Coordinates of C-alpha atoms and ligand atoms in Angstrom, one line a residue:
X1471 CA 30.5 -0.9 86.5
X1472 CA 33.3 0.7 85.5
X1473 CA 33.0 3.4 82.1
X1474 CA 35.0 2.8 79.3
X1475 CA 35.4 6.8 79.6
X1476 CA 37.1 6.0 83.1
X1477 CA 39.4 3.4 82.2
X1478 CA 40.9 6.1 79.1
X1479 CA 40.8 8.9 81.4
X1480 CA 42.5 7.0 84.8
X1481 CA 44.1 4.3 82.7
X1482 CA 46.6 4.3 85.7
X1483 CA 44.1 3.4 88.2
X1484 CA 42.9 0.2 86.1
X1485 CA 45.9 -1.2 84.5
X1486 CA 46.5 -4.7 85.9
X1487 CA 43.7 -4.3 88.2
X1488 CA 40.1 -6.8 88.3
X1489 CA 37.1 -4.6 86.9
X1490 CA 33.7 -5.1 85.3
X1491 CA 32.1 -3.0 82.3
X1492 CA 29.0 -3.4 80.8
X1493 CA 27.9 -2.5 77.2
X1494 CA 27.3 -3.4 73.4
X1495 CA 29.1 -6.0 71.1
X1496 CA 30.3 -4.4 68.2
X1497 CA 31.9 -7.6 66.7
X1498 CA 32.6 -10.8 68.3
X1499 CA 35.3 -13.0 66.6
X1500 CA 36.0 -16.8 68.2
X1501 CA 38.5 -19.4 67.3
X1502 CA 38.4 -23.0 68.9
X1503 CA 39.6 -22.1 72.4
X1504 CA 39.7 -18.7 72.9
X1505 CA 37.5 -15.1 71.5
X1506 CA 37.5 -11.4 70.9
X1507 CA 34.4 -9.2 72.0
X1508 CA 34.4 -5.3 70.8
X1509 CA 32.5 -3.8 73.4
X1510 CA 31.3 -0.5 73.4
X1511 CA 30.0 1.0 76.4
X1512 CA 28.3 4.5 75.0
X1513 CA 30.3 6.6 77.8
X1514 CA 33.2 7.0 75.4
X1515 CA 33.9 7.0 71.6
X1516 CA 36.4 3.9 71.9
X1517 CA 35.7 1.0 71.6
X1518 CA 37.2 -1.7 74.8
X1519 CA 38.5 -5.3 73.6
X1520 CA 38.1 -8.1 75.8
X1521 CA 39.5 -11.6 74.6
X1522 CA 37.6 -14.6 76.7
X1523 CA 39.0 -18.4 76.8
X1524 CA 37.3 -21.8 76.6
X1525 CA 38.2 -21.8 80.5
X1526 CA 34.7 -19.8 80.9
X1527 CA 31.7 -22.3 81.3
X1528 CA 29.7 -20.7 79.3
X1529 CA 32.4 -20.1 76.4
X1530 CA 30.2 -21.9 73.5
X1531 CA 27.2 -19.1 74.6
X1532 CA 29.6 -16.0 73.9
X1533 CA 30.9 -17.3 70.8
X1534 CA 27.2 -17.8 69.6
X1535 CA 26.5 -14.2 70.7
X1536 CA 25.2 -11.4 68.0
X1537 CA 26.7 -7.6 66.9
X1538 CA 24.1 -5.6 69.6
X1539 CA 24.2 -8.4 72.7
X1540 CA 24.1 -6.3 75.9
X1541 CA 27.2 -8.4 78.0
X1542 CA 29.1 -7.8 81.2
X1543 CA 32.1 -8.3 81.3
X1544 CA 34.4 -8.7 84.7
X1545 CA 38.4 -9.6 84.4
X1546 CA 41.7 -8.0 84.4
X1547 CA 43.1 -4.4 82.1
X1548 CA 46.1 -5.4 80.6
X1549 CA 48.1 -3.1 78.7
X1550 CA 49.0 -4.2 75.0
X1551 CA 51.5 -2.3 73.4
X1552 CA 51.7 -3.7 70.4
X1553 CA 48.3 -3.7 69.7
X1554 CA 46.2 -1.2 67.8
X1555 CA 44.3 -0.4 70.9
X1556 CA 46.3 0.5 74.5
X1557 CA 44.6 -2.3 76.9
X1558 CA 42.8 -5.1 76.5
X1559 CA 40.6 -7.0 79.1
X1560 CA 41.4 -10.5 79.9
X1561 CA 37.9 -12.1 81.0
X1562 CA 37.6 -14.4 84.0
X1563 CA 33.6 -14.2 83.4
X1564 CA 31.2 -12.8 80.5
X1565 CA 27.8 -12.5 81.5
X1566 CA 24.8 -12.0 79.0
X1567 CA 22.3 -9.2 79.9
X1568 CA 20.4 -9.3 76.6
X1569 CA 21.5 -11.6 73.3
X1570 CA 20.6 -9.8 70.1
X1571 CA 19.0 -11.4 67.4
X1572 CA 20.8 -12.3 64.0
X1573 CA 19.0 -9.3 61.8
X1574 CA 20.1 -6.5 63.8
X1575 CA 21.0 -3.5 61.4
X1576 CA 23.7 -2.7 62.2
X1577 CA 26.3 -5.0 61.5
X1578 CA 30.0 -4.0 61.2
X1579 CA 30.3 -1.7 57.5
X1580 CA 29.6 1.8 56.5
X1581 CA 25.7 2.5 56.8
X1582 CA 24.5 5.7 55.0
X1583 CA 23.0 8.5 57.1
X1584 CA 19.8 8.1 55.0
X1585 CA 19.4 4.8 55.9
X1586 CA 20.0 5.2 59.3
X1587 CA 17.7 7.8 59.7
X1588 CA 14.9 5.0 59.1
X1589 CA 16.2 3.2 62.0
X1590 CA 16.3 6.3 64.5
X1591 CA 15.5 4.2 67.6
X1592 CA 19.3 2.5 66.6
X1593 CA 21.1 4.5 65.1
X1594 CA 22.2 6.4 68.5
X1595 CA 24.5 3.4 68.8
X1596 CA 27.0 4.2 65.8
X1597 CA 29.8 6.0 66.3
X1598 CA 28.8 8.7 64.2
X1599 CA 25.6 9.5 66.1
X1600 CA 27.3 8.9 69.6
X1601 CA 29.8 11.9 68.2
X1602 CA 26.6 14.2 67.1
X1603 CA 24.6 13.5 70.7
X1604 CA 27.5 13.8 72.9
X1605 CA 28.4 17.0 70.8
X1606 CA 24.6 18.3 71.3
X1607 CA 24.4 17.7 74.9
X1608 CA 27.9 19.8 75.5
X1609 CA 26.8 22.0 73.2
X1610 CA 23.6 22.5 75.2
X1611 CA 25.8 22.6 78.5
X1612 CA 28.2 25.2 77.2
X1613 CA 25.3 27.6 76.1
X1614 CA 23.8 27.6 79.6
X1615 CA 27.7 27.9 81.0
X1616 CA 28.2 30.8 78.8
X1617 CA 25.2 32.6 80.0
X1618 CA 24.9 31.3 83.5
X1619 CA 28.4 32.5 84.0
X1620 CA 27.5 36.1 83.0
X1621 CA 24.6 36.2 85.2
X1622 CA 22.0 35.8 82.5
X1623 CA 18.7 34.6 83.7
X1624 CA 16.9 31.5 82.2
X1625 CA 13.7 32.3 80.9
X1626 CA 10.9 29.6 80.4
X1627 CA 8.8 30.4 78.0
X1628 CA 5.7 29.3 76.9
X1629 CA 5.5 26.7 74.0
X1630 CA 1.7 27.3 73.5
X1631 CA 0.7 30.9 72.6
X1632 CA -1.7 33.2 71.1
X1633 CA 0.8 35.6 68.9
X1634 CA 3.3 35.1 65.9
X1635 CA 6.2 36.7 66.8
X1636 CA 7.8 36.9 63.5
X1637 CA 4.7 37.1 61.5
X1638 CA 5.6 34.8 58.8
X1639 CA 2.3 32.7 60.1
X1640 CA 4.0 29.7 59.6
X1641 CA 2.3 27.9 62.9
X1642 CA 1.0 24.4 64.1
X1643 CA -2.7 25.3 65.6
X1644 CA -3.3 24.0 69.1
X1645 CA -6.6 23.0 69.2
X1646 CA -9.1 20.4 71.0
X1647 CA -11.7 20.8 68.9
X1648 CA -13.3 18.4 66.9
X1649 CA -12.2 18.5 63.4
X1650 CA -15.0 16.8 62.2
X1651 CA -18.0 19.3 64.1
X1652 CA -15.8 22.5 64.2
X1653 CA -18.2 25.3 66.1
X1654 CA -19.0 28.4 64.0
X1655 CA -19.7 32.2 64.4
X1656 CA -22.8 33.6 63.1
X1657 CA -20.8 35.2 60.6
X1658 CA -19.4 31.7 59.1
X1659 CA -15.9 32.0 60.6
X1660 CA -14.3 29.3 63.4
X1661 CA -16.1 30.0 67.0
X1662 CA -12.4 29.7 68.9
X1663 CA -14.2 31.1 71.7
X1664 CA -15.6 27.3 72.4
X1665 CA -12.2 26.4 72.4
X1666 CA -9.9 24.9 75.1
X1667 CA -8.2 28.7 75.3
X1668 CA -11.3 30.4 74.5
X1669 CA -9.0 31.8 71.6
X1670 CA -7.6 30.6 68.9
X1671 CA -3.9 29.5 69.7
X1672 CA -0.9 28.1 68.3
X1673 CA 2.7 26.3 69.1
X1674 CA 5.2 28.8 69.6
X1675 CA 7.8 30.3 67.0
X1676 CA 9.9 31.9 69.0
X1677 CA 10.0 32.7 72.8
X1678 CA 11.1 36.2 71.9
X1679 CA 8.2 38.9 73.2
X1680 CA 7.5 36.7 76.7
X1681 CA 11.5 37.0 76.9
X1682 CA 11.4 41.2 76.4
X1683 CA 9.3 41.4 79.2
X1684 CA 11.8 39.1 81.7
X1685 CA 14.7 41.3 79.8
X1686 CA 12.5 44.7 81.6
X1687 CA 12.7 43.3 84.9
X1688 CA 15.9 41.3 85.0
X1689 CA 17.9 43.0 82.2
X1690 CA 20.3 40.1 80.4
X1691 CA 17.8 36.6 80.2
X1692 CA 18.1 34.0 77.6
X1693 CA 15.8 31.0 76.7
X1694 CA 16.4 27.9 75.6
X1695 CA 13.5 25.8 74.2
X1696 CA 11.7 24.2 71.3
X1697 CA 10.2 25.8 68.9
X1698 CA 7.9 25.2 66.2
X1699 CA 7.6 26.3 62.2
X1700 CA 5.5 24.6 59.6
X1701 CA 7.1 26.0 56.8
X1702 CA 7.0 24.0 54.0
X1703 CA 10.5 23.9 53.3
X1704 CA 12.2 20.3 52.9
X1705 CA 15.4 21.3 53.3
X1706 CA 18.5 19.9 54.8
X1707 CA 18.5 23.2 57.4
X1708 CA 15.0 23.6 58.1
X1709 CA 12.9 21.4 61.0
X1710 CA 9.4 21.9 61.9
X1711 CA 10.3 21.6 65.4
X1712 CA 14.0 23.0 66.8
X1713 CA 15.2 24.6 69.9
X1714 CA 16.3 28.5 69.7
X1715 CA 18.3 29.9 72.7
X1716 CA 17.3 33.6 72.4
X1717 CA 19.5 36.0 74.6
X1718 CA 17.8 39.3 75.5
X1719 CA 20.0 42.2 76.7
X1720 CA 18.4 45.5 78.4
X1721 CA 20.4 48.8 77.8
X1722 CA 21.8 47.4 74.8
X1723 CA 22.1 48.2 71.2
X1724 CA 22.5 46.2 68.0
X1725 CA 26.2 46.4 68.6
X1726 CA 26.4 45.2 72.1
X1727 CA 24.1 41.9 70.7
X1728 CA 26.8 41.6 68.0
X1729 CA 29.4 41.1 70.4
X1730 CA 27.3 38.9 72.9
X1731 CA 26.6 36.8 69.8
X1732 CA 30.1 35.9 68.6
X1733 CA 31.2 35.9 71.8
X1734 CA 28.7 33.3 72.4
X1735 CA 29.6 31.6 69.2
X1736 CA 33.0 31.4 70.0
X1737 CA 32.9 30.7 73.3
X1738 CA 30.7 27.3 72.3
X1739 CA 32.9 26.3 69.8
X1740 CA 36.0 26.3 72.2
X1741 CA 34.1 24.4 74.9
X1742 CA 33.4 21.8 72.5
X1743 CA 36.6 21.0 71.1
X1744 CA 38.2 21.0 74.7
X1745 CA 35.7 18.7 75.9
X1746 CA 34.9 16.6 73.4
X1747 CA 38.1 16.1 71.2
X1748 CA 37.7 12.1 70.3
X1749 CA 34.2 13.0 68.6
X1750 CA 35.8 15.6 66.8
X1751 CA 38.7 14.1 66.0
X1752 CA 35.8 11.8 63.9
X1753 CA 34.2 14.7 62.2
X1754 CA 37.2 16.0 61.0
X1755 CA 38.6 12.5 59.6
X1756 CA 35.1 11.0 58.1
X1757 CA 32.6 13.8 58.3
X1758 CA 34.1 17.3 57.1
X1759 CA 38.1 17.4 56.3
X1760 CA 39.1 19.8 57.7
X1761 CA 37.1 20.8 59.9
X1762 CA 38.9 21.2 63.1
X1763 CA 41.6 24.1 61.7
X1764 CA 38.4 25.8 60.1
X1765 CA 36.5 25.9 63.8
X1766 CA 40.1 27.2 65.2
X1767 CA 40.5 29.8 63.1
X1768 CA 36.8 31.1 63.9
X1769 CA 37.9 31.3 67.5
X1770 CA 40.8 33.3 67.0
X1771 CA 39.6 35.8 64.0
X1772 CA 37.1 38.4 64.0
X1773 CA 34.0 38.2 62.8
X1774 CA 33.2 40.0 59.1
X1775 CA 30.2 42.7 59.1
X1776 CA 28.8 44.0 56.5
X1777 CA 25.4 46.2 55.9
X1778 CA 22.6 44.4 53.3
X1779 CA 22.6 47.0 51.0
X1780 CA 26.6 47.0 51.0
X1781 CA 26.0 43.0 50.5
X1782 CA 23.1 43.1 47.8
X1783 CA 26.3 45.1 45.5
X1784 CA 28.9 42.5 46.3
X1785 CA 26.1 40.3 45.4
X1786 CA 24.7 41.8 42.1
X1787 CA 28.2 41.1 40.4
X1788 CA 27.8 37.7 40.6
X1789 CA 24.4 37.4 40.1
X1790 CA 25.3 35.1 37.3
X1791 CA 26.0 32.4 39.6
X1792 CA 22.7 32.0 41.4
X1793 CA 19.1 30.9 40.7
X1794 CA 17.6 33.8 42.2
X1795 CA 19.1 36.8 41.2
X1796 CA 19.4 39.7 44.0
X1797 CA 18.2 43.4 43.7
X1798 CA 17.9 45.7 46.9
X1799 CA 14.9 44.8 48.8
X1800 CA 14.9 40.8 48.2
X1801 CA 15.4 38.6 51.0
X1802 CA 18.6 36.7 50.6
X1803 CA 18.2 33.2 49.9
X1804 CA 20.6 30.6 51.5
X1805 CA 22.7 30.2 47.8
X1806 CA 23.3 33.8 48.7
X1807 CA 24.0 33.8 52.3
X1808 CA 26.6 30.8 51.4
X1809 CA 28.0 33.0 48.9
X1810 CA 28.9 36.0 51.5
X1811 CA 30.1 34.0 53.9
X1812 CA 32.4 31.3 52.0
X1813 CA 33.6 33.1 48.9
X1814 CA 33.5 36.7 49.6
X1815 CA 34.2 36.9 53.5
X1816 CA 35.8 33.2 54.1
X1817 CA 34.6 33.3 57.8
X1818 CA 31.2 34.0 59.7
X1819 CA 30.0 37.3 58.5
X1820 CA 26.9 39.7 60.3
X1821 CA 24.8 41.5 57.6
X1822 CA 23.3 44.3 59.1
X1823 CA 20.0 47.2 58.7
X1824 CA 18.0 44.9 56.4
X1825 CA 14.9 46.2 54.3
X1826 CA 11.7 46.5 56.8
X1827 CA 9.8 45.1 54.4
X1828 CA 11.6 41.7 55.0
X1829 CA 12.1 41.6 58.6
X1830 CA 9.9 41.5 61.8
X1831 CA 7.4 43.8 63.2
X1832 CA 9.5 44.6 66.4
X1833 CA 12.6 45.8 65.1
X1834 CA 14.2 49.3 65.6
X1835 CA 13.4 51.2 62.7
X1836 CA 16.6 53.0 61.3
X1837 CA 17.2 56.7 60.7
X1838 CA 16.5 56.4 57.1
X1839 CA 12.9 55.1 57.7
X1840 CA 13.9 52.2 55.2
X1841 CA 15.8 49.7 57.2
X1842 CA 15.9 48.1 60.7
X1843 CA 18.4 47.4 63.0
X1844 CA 18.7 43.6 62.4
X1845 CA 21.6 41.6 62.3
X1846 CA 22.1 37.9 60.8
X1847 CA 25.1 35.3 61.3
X1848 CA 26.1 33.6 58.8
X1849 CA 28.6 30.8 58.6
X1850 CA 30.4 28.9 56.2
X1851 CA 28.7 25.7 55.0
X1852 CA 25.3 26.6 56.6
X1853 CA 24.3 30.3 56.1
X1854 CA 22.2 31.9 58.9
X1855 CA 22.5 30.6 62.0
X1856 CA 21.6 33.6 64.3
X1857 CA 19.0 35.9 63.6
X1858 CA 18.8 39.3 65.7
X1859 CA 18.0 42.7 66.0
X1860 CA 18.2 46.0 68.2
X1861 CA 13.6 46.5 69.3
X1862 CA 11.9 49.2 68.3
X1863 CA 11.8 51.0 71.9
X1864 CA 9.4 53.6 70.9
X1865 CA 5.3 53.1 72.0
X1866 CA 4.3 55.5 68.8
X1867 CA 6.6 53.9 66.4
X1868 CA 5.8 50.4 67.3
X1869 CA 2.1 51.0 67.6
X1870 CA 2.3 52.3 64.1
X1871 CA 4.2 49.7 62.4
X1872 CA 1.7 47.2 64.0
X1873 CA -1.1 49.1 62.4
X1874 CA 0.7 49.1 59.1
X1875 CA 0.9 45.4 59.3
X1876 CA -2.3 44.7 60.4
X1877 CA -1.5 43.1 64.0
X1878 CA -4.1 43.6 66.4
X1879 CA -3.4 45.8 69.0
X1880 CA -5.3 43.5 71.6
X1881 CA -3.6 40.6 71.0
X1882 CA 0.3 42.5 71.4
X1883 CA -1.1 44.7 74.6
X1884 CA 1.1 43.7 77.0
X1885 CA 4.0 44.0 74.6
X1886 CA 3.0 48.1 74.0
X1887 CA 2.9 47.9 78.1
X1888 CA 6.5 47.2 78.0
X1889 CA 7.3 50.6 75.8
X1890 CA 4.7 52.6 78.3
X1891 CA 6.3 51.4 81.4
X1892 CA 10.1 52.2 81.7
X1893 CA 10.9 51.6 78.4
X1894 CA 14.7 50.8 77.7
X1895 CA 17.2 50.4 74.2
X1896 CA 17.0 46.3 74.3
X1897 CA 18.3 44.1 71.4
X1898 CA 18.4 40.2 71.2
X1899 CA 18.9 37.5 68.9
X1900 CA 18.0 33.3 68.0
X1901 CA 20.4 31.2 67.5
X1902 CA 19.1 28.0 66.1
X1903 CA 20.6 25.4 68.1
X1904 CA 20.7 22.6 65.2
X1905 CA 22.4 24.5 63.0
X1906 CA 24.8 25.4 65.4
X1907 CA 25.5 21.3 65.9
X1908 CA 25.5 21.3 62.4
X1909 CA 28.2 24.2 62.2
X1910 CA 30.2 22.3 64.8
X1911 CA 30.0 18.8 63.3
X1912 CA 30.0 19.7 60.0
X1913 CA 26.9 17.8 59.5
X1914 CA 25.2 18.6 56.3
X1915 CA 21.5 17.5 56.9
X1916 CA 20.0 19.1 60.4
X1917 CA 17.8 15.6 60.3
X1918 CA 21.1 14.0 61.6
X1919 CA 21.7 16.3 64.3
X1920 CA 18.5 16.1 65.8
X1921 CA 18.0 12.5 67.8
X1922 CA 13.8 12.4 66.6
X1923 CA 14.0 14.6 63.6
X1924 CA 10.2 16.4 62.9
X1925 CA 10.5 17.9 59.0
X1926 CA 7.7 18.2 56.6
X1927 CA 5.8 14.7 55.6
X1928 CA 7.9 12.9 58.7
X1929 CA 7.2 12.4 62.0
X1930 CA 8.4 9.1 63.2
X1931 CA 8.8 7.9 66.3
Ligands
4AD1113 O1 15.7 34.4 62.3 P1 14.6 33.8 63.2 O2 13.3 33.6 62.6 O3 14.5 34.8 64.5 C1 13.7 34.8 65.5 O4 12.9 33.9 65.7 C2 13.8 35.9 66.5 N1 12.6 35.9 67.3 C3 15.1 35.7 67.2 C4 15.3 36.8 68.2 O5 15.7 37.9 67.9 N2 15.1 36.5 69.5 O6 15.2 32.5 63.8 C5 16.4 32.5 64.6 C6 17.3 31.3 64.2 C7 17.7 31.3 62.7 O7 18.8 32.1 62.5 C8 18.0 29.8 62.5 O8 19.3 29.5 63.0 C9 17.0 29.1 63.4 O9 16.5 30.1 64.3 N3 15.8 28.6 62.6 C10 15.6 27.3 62.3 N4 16.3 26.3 62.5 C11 15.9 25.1 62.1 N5 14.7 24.9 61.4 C12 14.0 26.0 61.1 N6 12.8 25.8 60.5 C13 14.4 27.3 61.5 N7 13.9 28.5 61.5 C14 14.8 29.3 62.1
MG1114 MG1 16.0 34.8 60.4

């Protein structure tokens, strides 16, 4: 078969010559002696029409045929410059691979992302989702470019694990117990040592800690995997289960991660829009207006920074506008993070050297023994997208801060090995790979980004 991709690509090659393609009817149209099939193929974002005659023995059949009916199609490209669309096929022969029956959703009109995200198994076959897949998978391929062209290291890490690496405790339990008959300790508490692990374990938040330790043998390794929160946010930005790519850079400082990060960022955003300019082409006209001179501009300006407490102040003045009002030491809420980004800064901003009380266990600790040496990215539209920060370095330090927070020493061992054994300045950062889409696409609801969408109360499919 020849693609529909092809045949736009080489149109040279095909015009005028015999070919066969294979895909879905988007609409089929007959009069008394002759048809019109809208095929779509799924390697491309246009659409191929082939016009069929009553010379065909099985005319009657493809005029009966459905929106959905899997057909090929073998016959002749012939330019039509008049027409809306370049070339046309003139069929000698339509064969049907699969009719489709009379109720299939999704006849030709405007469906509603909410209603197609009840028919997830379909929806992959509208234009709109071909755009958002096609745009994930590049999107995926241009992260691994980016780092496999600077000799980063991919990093598997684990999806089951025993730690929290950000400590919010916000994590699906892995168990094989039965829930019903669960063993206990003389003491009342769950036995986990009966367990499958012999501990009590859970799905993975981030692949962070397992990727320091590849960062102290290999120095710059990224990961790129699901991850899993059960935070009981329903929000259009927040999944239960996402994929992070976390970058982790030896001999580096929060700096140096700032620059890998919007380097990254813009580095993505570029390959996309090369590669994939009919799909955004769709965004921009039906999706987010717009959008395609915003994404430029991001390539070709810097990116803002800014330290928390400077942003809590710019903040403070306008605490009129928002539903939780800011003070120094309050984590910023998304209304807040939107704020920065769009209104103050107009482009993707980092806020910097956050409060420790609101960040992560492993971060540096700053030289006024108040803040850390975190970054976030935020972006128009979305707010965070990347989350990061410089690691504390220091055995003593780290141990203490552990203590402070109550983590137990045990469980983090071979973490504290890493700042006993050749300890090195190392930074990193997350950045959530659905948003990203979502930056890209200008998709507003991260449940249309992701192709099985897991969010609280939902897990279809
Ligand atoms: O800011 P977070 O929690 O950072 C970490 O997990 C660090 N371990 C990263 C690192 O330094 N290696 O998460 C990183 C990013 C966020 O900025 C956000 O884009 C995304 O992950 N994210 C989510 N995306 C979708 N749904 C959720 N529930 C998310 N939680 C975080
Ligand atoms: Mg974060």
């Amino acid at each position: 078969l020849v693609t529909v991709r092809e045949i736009y690509r080489d149109t040279e090659k095909y015009l005028n010559q015999k070919i066969t393609v294979g895909g879905w009817l988007r609409s089929v149209r007959d009069s008394k002696t002759f048809g019109f099939l809208v095929l779509h193929d799924g390697t491309f974002f246009e659409t191929l029409q082939i016009v069929y005659h009553d010379k065909m023995e099985n005319f009657a059949q493809v005029s009966k045929l459905n929106v959905g009916a899997a057909v090929i199609v073998t016959g002749t490209l012939i330019p039509t410059p008049e027409a809306k669309q370049p070339f046309e096929i003139q069929a000698d022969e339509v064969v049907v691979e699969g009719a489709s029956a009379p109720d299939y959703p999704l006849q030709k009109k405007r469906h509603s992302f909410e209603y197609l995200r009840t028919i997830s198994h379909l929806r992959p076959r509208t234009n709109a989702f071909q755009a958002v897949f096609r745009v994930r998978s590049l999107t995926a391929y241009a992260i691994h470019k980016f780092f496999q062209e600077r000799d980063f290291v991919y990093v598997h890490t684990p999806l089951i694990t025993g730690s929290d690496c950000e400590g919010a405790g916000e994590m699906f339990q892995v168990t094989t117990m039965d829930l019903n008959n669960i063993p206990k300790t003389e003491q009342g508490g769950v036995d986990f040592s009966q367990d499958f692990f012999g501990k009590q374990t859970n799905l993975t938040v981030s692949g962070q800690l397992n990727g320091e330790t590849f960062a102290q043998a290999f120095r710059n390794i990224y990961t790129f995997g699901p991850t899993f929160r059960a935070e009981n946010s329903n929000t259009t930005r927040h999944a239960a289960e996402f994929w992070m790519i976390e970058p982790e850079i030896a001999f580096s400082d929060l700096k140096d991660d700032m620059i890998l990060a919007e380097s990254m960022l813009k580095y993505v955003i570029r390959y996309v829009m090369e590669n994939a300019p009919e799909e955004m082409q769709f965004f921009n006209n039906f999706v987010d207006k717009g959008l395609i001179d915003r994404l430029k501009h991001v390539v070709e300006s810097e990116f803002a920074h800014v330290t928390y407490t400077e942003a809590i102040e710019l903040l403070e003045k306008n605490n009129d506008k928002f539903e939780y009002k800011v003070s120094w030491g309050c984590d910023l809420q998304t209304e807040h993070e939107r704020y920065l980004t769009e209104k103050i800064f107009k482009r993707p901003v980092f806020v910097t050297d956050y409060p420790k009380e609101i960040k992560a266990f492993y971060m540096k600790l700053n030289e006024d023994g108040k803040t850390v040496a975190a970054m976030d990215c935020l972006v128009p539209g979305i707010g965070e997208i990347i989350g990061g920060s410089q690691r504390e370095d220091d055995y003593e330090k780290l141990l203490a801060r552990m203590n402070e927070l109550g983590l137990k020493e045990e469980d983090y061992g071979f973490y504290l090995d890493l700042r006993k054994y050749g300890s090195t300045r190392h930074a990193g950062f997350g950045l959530g790979f659905e948003r990203c889409v979502m930056y890209l696409t200008g998709m507003s609801n991260i449940r249309d980004v992701i192709p099985f969408p897991r969010t609280v109360g939902n897990c279809e499919l």
